[in-house]
Short mmCIF file of C-alpha atoms and ligand atoms in Angstrom, two decimals:
data_model
loop_
_atom_site.label_atom_id
_atom_site.label_comp_id
_atom_site.label_asym_id
_atom_site.label_seq_id
_atom_site.Cartn_x
_atom_site.Cartn_y
_atom_site.Cartn_z
CA UNK A 915 0.00 0.00 0.00
CA UNK A 916 1.80 3.14 -1.17
CA UNK A 917 2.15 5.85 1.45
CA UNK A 918 1.05 4.16 4.62
CA UNK A 919 2.54 1.03 6.15
CA UNK A 920 -0.13 1.21 8.86
CA UNK A 921 -2.87 1.06 6.23
CA UNK A 922 -1.20 -2.01 4.73
CA UNK A 923 -1.14 -3.57 8.22
CA UNK A 924 -4.85 -2.81 8.69
CA UNK A 925 -5.75 -4.42 5.36
CA UNK A 926 -3.66 -7.47 6.16
CA UNK A 927 -5.25 -7.76 9.63
CA UNK A 928 -8.80 -7.61 8.21
CA UNK A 929 -8.04 -10.61 6.04
CA UNK A 930 -8.32 -12.88 9.09
CA UNK A 931 -12.13 -12.58 8.79
CA UNK A 932 -13.87 -15.48 7.03
CA UNK A 933 -14.57 -14.85 3.34
CA UNK A 934 -12.52 -11.64 3.27
CA UNK A 935 -9.80 -11.50 0.64
CA UNK A 936 -7.43 -8.69 -0.28
CA UNK A 937 -9.99 -6.63 -2.25
CA UNK A 938 -12.70 -6.77 0.43
CA UNK A 939 -10.17 -6.03 3.17
CA UNK A 940 -9.02 -2.96 1.26
CA UNK A 941 -12.61 -1.78 0.78
CA UNK A 942 -13.31 -2.21 4.51
CA UNK A 943 -10.18 -0.33 5.52
CA UNK A 944 -10.92 2.59 3.16
CA UNK A 945 -14.54 2.69 4.29
CA UNK A 946 -13.55 2.91 7.96
CA UNK A 947 -10.96 5.62 7.32
CA UNK A 948 -13.11 7.68 4.97
CA UNK A 949 -16.47 7.52 6.72
CA UNK A 950 -16.58 5.56 9.96
CA UNK A 951 -13.75 6.69 12.20
CA UNK A 952 -15.88 6.93 15.36
CA UNK A 953 -17.48 3.55 14.85
CA UNK A 954 -14.13 2.14 13.75
CA UNK A 955 -12.69 3.14 17.12
CA UNK A 956 -15.69 1.60 18.86
CA UNK A 957 -15.11 -1.60 16.86
CA UNK A 958 -11.45 -1.66 17.86
CA UNK A 959 -12.36 -1.27 21.54
CA UNK A 960 -15.08 -3.92 21.55
CA UNK A 961 -12.88 -6.28 19.54
CA UNK A 962 -10.05 -5.98 22.04
CA UNK A 963 -12.34 -6.44 25.02
CA UNK A 964 -14.08 -9.46 23.46
CA UNK A 965 -10.79 -11.13 22.54
CA UNK A 966 -9.45 -10.63 26.04
CA UNK A 967 -12.55 -11.38 28.11
CA UNK A 968 -14.61 -14.02 26.31
CA UNK A 969 -13.55 -17.51 27.27
CA UNK A 970 -15.38 -20.83 27.36
CA UNK A 971 -17.98 -21.98 29.87
CA UNK A 972 -16.50 -24.61 32.17
CA UNK A 973 -19.64 -26.77 31.88
CA UNK A 974 -20.68 -26.58 28.22
CA UNK A 975 -17.61 -24.99 26.55
CA UNK A 976 -19.76 -22.37 24.78
CA UNK A 977 -18.39 -18.81 24.66
CA UNK A 978 -18.83 -17.05 27.99
CA UNK A 979 -17.36 -14.20 30.02
CA UNK A 980 -18.29 -15.97 33.24
CA UNK A 981 -16.92 -19.35 34.40
CA UNK A 982 -20.47 -20.77 33.97
CA UNK A 983 -22.56 -19.34 31.10
CA UNK A 984 -26.10 -17.97 31.46
CA UNK A 985 -27.56 -21.01 29.71
CA UNK A 986 -25.92 -23.50 32.08
CA UNK A 987 -26.78 -21.33 35.08
CA UNK A 988 -30.47 -21.12 34.07
CA UNK A 989 -32.27 -23.26 36.65
CA UNK A 990 -35.46 -23.41 34.59
CA UNK A 991 -33.86 -25.48 31.82
CA UNK A 992 -34.32 -29.24 31.67
CA UNK A 993 -31.33 -30.99 33.24
CA UNK A 994 -32.17 -34.44 31.91
CA UNK A 995 -31.43 -33.73 28.26
CA UNK A 996 -28.03 -32.79 26.86
CA UNK A 997 -27.54 -31.73 23.24
CA UNK A 998 -24.02 -32.11 21.83
CA UNK A 999 -23.05 -29.76 18.98
CA UNK A 1000 -19.85 -29.09 17.07
CA UNK A 1001 -19.73 -25.31 17.40
CA UNK A 1002 -21.25 -22.30 19.20
CA UNK A 1003 -22.89 -21.41 15.85
CA UNK A 1004 -24.75 -24.73 15.86
CA UNK A 1005 -25.91 -24.08 19.42
CA UNK A 1006 -27.23 -20.66 18.38
CA UNK A 1007 -29.02 -22.20 15.37
CA UNK A 1008 -30.78 -24.79 17.56
CA UNK A 1009 -31.72 -22.18 20.16
CA UNK A 1010 -33.24 -19.96 17.46
CA UNK A 1011 -35.01 -22.65 15.44
CA UNK A 1012 -36.35 -25.03 18.06
CA UNK A 1013 -38.11 -24.93 21.40
CA UNK A 1014 -35.32 -26.97 23.00
CA UNK A 1015 -35.02 -26.23 26.72
CA UNK A 1016 -32.30 -28.66 27.78
CA UNK A 1017 -28.55 -28.43 28.31
CA UNK A 1018 -25.72 -28.27 25.77
CA UNK A 1019 -22.18 -29.42 25.29
CA UNK A 1020 -20.03 -27.77 22.60
CA UNK A 1021 -17.23 -29.91 21.14
CA UNK A 1022 -15.49 -26.95 19.45
CA UNK A 1023 -14.72 -29.24 16.51
CA UNK A 1024 -15.27 -32.81 15.41
CA UNK A 1025 -13.09 -35.90 15.48
CA UNK A 1026 -10.51 -35.33 12.78
CA UNK A 1027 -7.19 -37.08 13.41
CA UNK A 1028 -5.61 -35.44 10.35
CA UNK A 1029 -6.24 -31.99 11.84
CA UNK A 1030 -5.00 -33.12 15.24
CA UNK A 1031 -8.52 -33.16 16.73
CA UNK A 1032 -9.00 -36.13 19.02
CA UNK A 1033 -11.12 -36.91 22.10
CA UNK A 1034 -8.94 -34.70 24.26
CA UNK A 1035 -9.37 -31.57 22.11
CA UNK A 1036 -13.13 -32.11 22.01
CA UNK A 1037 -13.34 -32.26 25.80
CA UNK A 1038 -14.79 -35.77 25.79
CA UNK A 1039 -13.39 -36.57 29.25
CA UNK A 1040 -15.30 -33.54 30.51
CA UNK A 1041 -18.42 -34.77 28.69
CA UNK A 1042 -18.05 -38.23 30.25
CA UNK A 1043 -17.72 -36.66 33.67
CA UNK A 1044 -20.92 -34.74 33.03
CA UNK A 1045 -22.78 -37.88 32.02
CA UNK A 1046 -21.41 -39.49 35.17
CA UNK A 1047 -23.16 -36.89 37.35
CA UNK A 1048 -26.26 -39.02 36.84
CA UNK A 1049 -28.76 -36.27 35.94
CA UNK A 1050 -28.75 -36.69 32.17
CA UNK A 1051 -31.04 -39.31 30.64
CA UNK A 1052 -30.86 -38.49 26.95
CA UNK A 1053 -27.96 -37.21 24.86
CA UNK A 1054 -29.06 -35.62 21.59
CA UNK A 1055 -26.18 -35.92 19.14
CA UNK A 1056 -26.42 -32.92 16.80
CA UNK A 1057 -23.08 -33.14 14.99
CA UNK A 1058 -23.17 -32.31 11.28
CA UNK A 1059 -24.12 -35.04 8.77
CA UNK A 1060 -20.62 -35.01 7.24
CA UNK A 1061 -18.22 -37.98 7.23
CA UNK A 1062 -16.34 -36.60 10.25
CA UNK A 1063 -19.57 -35.51 11.97
CA UNK A 1064 -20.98 -39.04 11.58
CA UNK A 1065 -17.78 -40.62 12.94
CA UNK A 1066 -17.98 -38.24 15.89
CA UNK A 1067 -21.66 -39.15 16.41
CA UNK A 1068 -20.76 -42.84 16.45
CA UNK A 1069 -18.08 -42.22 19.08
CA UNK A 1070 -20.43 -40.05 21.17
CA UNK A 1071 -23.15 -42.72 21.08
CA UNK A 1072 -20.71 -45.24 22.57
CA UNK A 1073 -19.72 -42.73 25.22
CA UNK A 1074 -23.39 -42.16 26.12
CA UNK A 1075 -24.16 -45.88 26.36
CA UNK A 1076 -21.09 -46.41 28.54
CA UNK A 1077 -22.45 -43.73 30.87
CA UNK A 1078 -25.92 -45.30 30.97
CA UNK A 1079 -27.43 -42.46 28.89
CA UNK A 1080 -29.73 -42.94 25.88
CA UNK A 1081 -28.14 -41.50 22.72
CA UNK A 1082 -30.40 -39.99 20.04
CA UNK A 1083 -29.41 -38.47 16.69
CA UNK A 1084 -30.98 -35.63 14.71
CA UNK A 1085 -33.02 -37.06 11.82
CA UNK A 1086 -31.71 -36.67 8.28
CA UNK A 1087 -34.49 -35.82 5.93
CA UNK A 1088 -35.95 -34.22 2.90
CA UNK A 1089 -35.83 -30.42 3.27
CA UNK A 1090 -39.16 -28.72 3.95
CA UNK A 1091 -40.61 -27.43 0.70
CA UNK A 1092 -38.23 -29.64 -1.27
CA UNK A 1093 -39.07 -32.04 -4.07
CA UNK A 1094 -37.92 -35.65 -4.00
CA UNK A 1095 -36.47 -35.65 -7.50
CA UNK A 1096 -34.02 -32.88 -6.53
CA UNK A 1097 -32.92 -34.38 -3.20
CA UNK A 1098 -29.48 -36.01 -3.31
CA UNK A 1099 -29.46 -39.81 -3.14
CA UNK A 1100 -27.73 -40.07 0.25
CA UNK A 1101 -30.29 -37.79 1.92
CA UNK A 1102 -33.20 -39.55 0.25
CA UNK A 1103 -31.87 -42.99 1.27
CA UNK A 1104 -31.49 -41.76 4.89
CA UNK A 1105 -34.96 -40.20 4.90
CA UNK A 1106 -36.45 -43.37 3.46
CA UNK A 1107 -34.64 -45.58 5.97
CA UNK A 1108 -35.66 -43.47 8.98
CA UNK A 1109 -39.32 -43.00 7.97
CA UNK A 1110 -41.76 -42.60 10.85
CA UNK A 1111 -45.26 -43.91 11.51
CA UNK A 1112 -47.92 -41.24 11.13
CA UNK A 1113 -49.80 -40.49 14.32
ZN1 LIG B 2415 -22.38 -23.26 29.68
#
């Protein structure tokens, strides 16, 4: 960046955001400098504070500023059901889309030996300990329906059974509003295999 090494640093730093390449980073940097200096400073402050203060809940591993997050601390939530997800984004999606009122456990990844993600990184000892507390009766396995997500689900189901907890898995199905002829074969085969009796 001619003229300003600091501007070049800013553009380079913005590229850490997902989906932001050189061009977008440059546009963001110019936009902030040309029109949004006050809000840019606010962004810098909040960003620093969030990076320094947001950690992970000691019970569910979701993002939290407190040792135990608001969701885990909420006494009105069902303590017999635990939903295991790969990421905080998945937790947020389930909270927004469903009426689920149970507990969560966030793996912060999925079993992927090639990426160095094993049971230890996913906090599975911590999960086992939680199952061992004896309160949980059902573990809803909500890992993604990818190859690694399925392998993780398989492992989690064994962990649940070993802890005397009933494992359940999110259903794979035909998307709402979809048409069978356009659904991929794997999804259709799964949906067909896990059909349910009509009430
Ligand atoms: Zn929590």
